Tab-separated table of C-alpha atoms in Angstrom:
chain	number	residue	atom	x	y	z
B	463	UNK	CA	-57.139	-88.196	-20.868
B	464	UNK	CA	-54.782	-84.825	-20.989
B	465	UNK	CA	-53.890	-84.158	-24.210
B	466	UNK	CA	-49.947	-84.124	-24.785
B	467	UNK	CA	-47.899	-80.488	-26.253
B	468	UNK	CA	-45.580	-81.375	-28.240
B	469	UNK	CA	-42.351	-79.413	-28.457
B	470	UNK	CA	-43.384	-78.335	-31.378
B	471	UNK	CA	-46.248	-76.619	-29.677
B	472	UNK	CA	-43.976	-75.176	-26.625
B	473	UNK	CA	-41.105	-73.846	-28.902
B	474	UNK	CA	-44.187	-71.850	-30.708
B	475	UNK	CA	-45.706	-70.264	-27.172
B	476	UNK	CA	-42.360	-69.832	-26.033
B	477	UNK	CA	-41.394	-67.327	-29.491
B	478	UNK	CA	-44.552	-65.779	-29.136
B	479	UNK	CA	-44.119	-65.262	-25.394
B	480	UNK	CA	-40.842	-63.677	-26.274
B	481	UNK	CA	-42.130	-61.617	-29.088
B	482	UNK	CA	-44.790	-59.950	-26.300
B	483	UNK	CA	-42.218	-59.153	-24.099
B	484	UNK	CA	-40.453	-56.789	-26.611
B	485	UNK	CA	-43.302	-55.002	-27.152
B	486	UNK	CA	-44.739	-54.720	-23.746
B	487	UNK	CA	-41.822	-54.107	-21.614
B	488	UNK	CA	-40.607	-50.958	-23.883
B	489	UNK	CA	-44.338	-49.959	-23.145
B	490	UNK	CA	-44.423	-50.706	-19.201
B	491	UNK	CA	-40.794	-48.731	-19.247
B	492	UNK	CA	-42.614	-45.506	-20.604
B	493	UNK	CA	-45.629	-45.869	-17.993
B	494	UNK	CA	-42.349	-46.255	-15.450
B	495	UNK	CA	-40.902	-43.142	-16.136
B	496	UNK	CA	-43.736	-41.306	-16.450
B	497	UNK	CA	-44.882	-41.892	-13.222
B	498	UNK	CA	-41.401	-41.272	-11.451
B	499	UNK	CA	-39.223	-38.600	-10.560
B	500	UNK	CA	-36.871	-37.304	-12.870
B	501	UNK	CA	-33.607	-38.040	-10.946
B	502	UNK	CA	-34.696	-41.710	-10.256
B	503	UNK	CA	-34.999	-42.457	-14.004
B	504	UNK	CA	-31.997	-40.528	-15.257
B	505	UNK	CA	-30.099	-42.594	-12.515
B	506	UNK	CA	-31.284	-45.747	-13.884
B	507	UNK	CA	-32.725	-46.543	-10.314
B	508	UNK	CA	-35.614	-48.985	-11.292
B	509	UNK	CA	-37.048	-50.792	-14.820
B	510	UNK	CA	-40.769	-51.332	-14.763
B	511	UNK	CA	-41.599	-49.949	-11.590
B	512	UNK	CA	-41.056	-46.768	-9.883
B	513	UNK	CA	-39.287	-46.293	-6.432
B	514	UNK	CA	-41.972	-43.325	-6.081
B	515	UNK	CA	-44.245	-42.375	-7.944
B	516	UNK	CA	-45.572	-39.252	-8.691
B	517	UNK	CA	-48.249	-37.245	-11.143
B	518	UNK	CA	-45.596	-34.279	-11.377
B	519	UNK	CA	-45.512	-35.159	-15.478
B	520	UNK	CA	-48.973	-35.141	-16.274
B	521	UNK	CA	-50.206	-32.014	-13.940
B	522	UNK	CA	-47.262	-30.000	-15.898
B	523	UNK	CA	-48.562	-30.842	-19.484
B	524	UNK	CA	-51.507	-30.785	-18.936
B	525	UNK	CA	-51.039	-27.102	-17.835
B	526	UNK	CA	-49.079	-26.225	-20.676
B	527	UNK	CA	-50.320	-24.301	-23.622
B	528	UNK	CA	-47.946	-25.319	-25.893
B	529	UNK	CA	-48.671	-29.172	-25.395
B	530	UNK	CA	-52.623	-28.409	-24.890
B	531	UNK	CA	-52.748	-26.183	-28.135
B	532	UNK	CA	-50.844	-28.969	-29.920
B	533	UNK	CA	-53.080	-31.522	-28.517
B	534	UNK	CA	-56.571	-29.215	-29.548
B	535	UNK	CA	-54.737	-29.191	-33.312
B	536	UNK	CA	-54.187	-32.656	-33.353
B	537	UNK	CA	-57.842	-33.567	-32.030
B	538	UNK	CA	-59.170	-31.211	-35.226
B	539	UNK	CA	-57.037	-32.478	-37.762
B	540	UNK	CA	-58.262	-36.157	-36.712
B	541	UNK	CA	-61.700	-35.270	-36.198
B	542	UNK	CA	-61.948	-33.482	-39.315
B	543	UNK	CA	-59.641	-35.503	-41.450
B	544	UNK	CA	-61.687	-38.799	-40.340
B	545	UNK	CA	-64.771	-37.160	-41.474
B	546	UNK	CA	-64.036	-36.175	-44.958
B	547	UNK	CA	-61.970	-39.379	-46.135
B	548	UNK	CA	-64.944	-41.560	-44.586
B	549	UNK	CA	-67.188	-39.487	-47.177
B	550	UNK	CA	-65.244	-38.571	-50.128
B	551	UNK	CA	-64.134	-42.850	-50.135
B	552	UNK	CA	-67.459	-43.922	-49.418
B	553	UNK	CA	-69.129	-42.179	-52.227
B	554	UNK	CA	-66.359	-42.010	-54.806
B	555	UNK	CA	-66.537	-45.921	-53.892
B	556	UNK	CA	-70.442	-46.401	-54.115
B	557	UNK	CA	-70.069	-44.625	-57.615
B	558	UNK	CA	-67.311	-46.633	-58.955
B	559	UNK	CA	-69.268	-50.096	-58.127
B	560	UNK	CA	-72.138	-49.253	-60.141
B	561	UNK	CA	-71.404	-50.452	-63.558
B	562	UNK	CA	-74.280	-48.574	-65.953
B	563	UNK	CA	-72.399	-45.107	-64.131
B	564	UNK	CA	-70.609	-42.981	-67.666
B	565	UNK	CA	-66.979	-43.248	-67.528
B	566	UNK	CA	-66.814	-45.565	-65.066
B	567	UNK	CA	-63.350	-47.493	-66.276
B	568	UNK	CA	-61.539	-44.444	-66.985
B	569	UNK	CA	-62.233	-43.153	-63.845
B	570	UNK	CA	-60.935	-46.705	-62.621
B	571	UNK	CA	-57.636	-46.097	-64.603
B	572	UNK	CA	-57.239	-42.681	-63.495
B	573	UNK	CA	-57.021	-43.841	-59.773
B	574	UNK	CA	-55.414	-46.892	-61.018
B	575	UNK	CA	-52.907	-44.916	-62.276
B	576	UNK	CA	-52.228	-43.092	-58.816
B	577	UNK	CA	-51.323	-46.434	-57.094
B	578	UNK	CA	-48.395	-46.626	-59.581
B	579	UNK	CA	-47.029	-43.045	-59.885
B	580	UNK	CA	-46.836	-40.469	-57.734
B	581	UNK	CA	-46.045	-36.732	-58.584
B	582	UNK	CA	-43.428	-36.809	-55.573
B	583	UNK	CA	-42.771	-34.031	-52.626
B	584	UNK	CA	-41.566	-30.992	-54.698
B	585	UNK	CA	-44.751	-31.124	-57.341
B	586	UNK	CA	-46.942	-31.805	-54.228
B	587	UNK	CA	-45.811	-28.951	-51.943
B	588	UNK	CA	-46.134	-26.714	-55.416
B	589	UNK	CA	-49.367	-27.302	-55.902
B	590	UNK	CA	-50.092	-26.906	-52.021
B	591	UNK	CA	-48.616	-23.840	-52.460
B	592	UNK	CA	-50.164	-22.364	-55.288
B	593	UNK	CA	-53.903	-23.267	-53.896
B	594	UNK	CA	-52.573	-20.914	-50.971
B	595	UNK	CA	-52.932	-23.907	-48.068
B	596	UNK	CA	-49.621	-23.310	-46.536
B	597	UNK	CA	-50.428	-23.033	-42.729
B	598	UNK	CA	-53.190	-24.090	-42.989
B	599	UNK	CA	-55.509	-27.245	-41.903
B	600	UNK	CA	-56.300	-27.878	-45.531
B	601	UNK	CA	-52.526	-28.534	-46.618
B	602	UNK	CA	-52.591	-32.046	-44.272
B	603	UNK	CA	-56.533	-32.752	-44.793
B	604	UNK	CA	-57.057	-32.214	-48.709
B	605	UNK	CA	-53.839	-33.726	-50.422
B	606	UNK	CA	-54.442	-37.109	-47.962
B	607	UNK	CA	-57.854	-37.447	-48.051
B	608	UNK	CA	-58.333	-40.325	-49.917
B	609	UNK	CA	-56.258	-43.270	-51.855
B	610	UNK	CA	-56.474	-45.407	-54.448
B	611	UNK	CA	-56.299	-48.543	-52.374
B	612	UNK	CA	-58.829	-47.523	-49.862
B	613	UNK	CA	-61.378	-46.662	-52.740
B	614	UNK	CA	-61.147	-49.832	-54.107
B	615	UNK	CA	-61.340	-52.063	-51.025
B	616	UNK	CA	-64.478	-50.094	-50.258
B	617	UNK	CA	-65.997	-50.338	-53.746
B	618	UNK	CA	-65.252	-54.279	-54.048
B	619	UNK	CA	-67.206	-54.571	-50.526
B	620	UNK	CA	-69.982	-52.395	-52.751
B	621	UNK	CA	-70.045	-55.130	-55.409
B	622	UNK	CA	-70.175	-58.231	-52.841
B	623	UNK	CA	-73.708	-56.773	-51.501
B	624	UNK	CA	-76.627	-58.393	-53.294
B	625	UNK	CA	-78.072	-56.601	-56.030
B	626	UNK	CA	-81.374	-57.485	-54.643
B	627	UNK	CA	-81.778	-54.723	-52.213
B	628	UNK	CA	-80.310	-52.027	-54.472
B	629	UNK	CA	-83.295	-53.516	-57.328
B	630	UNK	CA	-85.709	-53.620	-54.149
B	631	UNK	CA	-84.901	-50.192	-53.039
B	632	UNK	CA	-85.246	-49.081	-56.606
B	633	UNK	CA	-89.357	-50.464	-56.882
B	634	UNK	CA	-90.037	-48.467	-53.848
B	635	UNK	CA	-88.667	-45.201	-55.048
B	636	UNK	CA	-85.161	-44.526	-53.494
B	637	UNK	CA	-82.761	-42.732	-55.055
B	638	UNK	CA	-78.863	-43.134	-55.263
B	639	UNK	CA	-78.597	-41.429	-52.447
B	640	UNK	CA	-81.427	-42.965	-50.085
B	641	UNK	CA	-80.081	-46.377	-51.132
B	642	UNK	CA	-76.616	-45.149	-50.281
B	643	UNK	CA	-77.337	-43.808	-46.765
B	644	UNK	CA	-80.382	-46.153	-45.950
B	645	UNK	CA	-79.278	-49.590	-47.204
B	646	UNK	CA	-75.745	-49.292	-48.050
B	647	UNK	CA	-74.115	-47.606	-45.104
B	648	UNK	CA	-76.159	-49.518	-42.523
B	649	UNK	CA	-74.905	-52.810	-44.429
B	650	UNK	CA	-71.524	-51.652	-44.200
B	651	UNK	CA	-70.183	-51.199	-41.031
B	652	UNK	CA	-67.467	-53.514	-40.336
B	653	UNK	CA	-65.392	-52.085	-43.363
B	654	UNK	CA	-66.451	-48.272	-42.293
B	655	UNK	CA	-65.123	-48.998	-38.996
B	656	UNK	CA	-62.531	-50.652	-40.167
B	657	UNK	CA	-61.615	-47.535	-42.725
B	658	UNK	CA	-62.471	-45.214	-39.760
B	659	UNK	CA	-59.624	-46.559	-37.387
B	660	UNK	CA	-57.072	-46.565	-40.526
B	661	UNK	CA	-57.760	-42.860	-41.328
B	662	UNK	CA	-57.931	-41.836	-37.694
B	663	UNK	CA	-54.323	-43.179	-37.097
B	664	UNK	CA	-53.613	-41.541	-40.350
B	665	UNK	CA	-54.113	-37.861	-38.879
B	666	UNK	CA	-53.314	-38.108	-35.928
B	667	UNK	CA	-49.523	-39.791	-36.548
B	668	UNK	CA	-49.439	-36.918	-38.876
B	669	UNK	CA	-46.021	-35.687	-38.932
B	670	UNK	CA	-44.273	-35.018	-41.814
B	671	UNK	CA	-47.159	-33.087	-43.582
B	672	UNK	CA	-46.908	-30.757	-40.553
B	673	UNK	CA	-43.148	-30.195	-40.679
B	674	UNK	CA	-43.367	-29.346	-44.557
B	675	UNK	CA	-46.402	-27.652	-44.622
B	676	UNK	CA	-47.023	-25.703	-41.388
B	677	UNK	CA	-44.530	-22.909	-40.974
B	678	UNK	CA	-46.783	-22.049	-38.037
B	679	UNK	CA	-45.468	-23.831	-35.257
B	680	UNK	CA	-48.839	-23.046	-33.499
B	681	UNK	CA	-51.028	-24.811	-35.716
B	682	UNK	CA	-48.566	-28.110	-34.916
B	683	UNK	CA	-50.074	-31.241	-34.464
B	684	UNK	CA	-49.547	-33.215	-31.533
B	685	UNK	CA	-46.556	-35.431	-33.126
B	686	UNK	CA	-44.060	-33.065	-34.305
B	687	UNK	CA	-44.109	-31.142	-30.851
B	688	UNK	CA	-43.008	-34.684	-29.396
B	689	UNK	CA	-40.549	-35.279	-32.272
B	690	UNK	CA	-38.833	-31.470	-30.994
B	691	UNK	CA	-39.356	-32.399	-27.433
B	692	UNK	CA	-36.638	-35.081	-27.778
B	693	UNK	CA	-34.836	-32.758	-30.044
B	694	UNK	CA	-34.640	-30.179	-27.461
B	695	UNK	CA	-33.926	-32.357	-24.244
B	696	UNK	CA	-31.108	-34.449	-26.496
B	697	UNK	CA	-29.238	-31.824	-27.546
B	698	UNK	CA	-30.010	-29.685	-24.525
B	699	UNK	CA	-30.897	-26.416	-26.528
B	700	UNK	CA	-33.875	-24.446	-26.212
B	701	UNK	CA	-35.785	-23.580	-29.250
B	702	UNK	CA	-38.582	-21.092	-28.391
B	703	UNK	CA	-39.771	-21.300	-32.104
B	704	UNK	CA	-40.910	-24.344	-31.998
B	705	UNK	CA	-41.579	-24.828	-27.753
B	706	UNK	CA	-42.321	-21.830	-25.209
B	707	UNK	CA	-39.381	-21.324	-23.338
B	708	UNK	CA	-41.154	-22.943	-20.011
B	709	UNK	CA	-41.885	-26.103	-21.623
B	710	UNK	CA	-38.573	-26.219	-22.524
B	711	UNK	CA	-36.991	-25.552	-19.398
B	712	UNK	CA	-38.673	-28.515	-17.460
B	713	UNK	CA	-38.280	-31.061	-20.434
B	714	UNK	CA	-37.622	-34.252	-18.510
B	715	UNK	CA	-37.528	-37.650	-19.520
B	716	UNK	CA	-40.402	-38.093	-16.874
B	717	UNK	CA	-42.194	-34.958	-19.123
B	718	UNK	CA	-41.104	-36.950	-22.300
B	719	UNK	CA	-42.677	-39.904	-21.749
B	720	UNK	CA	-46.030	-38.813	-20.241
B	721	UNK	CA	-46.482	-36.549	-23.388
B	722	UNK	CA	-45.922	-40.411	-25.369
B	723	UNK	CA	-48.735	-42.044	-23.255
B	724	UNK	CA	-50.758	-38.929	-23.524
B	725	UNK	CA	-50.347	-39.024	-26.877
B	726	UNK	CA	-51.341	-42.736	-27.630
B	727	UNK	CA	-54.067	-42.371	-25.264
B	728	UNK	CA	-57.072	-41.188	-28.087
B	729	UNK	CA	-56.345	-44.176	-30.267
B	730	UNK	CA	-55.846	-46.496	-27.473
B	731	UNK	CA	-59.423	-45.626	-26.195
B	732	UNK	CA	-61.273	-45.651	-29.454
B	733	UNK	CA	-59.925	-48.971	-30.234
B	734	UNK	CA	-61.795	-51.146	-28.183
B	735	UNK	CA	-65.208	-49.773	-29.595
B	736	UNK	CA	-64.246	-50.499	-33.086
B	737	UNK	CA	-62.408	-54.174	-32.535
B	738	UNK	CA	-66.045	-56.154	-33.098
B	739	UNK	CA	-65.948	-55.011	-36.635
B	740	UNK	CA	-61.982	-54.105	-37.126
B	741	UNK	CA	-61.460	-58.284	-37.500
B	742	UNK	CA	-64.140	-58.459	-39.345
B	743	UNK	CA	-63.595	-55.796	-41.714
B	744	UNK	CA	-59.838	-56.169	-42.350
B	745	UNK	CA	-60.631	-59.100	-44.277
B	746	UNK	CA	-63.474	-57.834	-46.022
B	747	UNK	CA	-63.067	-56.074	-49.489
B	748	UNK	CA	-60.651	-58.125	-51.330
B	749	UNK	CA	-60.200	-56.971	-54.622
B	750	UNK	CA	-62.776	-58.230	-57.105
B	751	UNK	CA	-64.418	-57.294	-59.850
């Protein structure tokens, strides 16, 4: 017997069906253009599928040292970034979910604390500025390289492990940190890789960190050189301070939109490897104590 949809049922796939489409025609427009010659997509001449297409975009940045240097700087700043917010969160949280540590609760209330209030920009950039970071790697990396909310999802994942193995570990000799990298860690995957897409999409969207903090344009990340790529081609100036003057000359929307599927293109690959524990993870860590 075939079962029956009710309208119910249709009117839902139908919303959904229409949600999809604005999100993955704006996306199929971008792989369009970048594929296509300049003069067909200013003219409007097709949608979702070039009259001719052509790798003209992606041989040209990929040859430019402004958008390769950018590219190496964002790839640092992610890889880097990733790799001390995975270890300053993961032990600040292993510490906090042991309750004989000293000073445990304050140290709770001090980050606490942090969720509610924040010193703001100005205070922020001061201190960057006094600790001489400016231009540096270490004014996007070290003020973002942990938060309150991350360190306690992580720690309440901590506290849902059974105390059994951490006792069992104990009898055969380990230490904090044995237990932390042989037991705990291995246990804990889904909510690392979980934590390790968040802060990877973290750094590498970095943007306004960049702006404030790097006076250098050559130590830009990948993100504002976009952001003055559409500066530059809208307003139809060159700026040589922030783009060599060839890059500027050949911006294109063609140019424009490669360099936005270029862009995408780390996190969009890494993804994939990390979904099996992403769904699992996201729900994992709910706050208790």
């Amino acid at each position: 017997m075939k079962a029956r949809i009710s309208w119910f049922d249709l009117t839902i796939v139908c919303v959904i069906s229409l949600i999809s489409l604005t999100v993955i025609l704006p996306f199929l427009y971008i792989i369009a253009v970048s594929f296509s010659h300049p003069a067909q997509s200013m003219s409007g001449e097709f949608f979702i599928w070039p009259r001719d297409w052509t790798l003209d975009a992606y041989k040209y940045l990929l040859s430019a040292s402004t958008f390769l240097r950018s590219l190496k700087n964002s790839v640092i700043i992610t890889v880097m970034g990733t790799a001390l917010s995975l270890t300053v969160s993961i032990m600040l949280a292993y510490t906090l979910s042991k309750k004989h540590v000293p000073g445990r609760k304050a140290m709770l209330m001090v980050i606490f604390f942090t969720m509610i209030f924040h010193g703001g920009m100005i205070p922020s950039y001061l201190v960057v500025k006094n600790l001489n970071l400016i231009d540096s790697y270490g004014a996007i990396l070290l003020p973002a390289i942990t938060s309150a909310y991350n360190i306690m999802v992580i720690r309440s994942f901590f506290q849902s492990l059974p105390p059994s193995l951490d006792e069992a570990a104990r009898i055969d000799g380990a230490g904090e940190f044995r237990i932390l990298f042989s037991v705990v860690i291995p246990l804990s995957k889904p909510i690392i890789a979980t934590f390790t897409l968040f802060y990877m999409v973290q750094y590498w969207n970095e943007f306004f960190s960049a702006v404030i903090y790097l006076n250098d344009t050559s130590r830009w990340p990948i993100q504002p050189l976009l952001r003055q790529m559409v500066a530059i081609s809208s307003s139809n100036i060159s700026s040589e301070a922030a783009l060599d003057a060839q890059l500027a000359a050949n911006l294109g929307p063609n140019v424009q939109n490669a360099a936005i599927l270029l862009a995408m293109l780390p996190i969009v690959t890494v993804y994939p490897f990390l979904q099996k524990y992403f769904a699992k993870g996201a729900m994992l860590g709910s706050i208790k104590e």
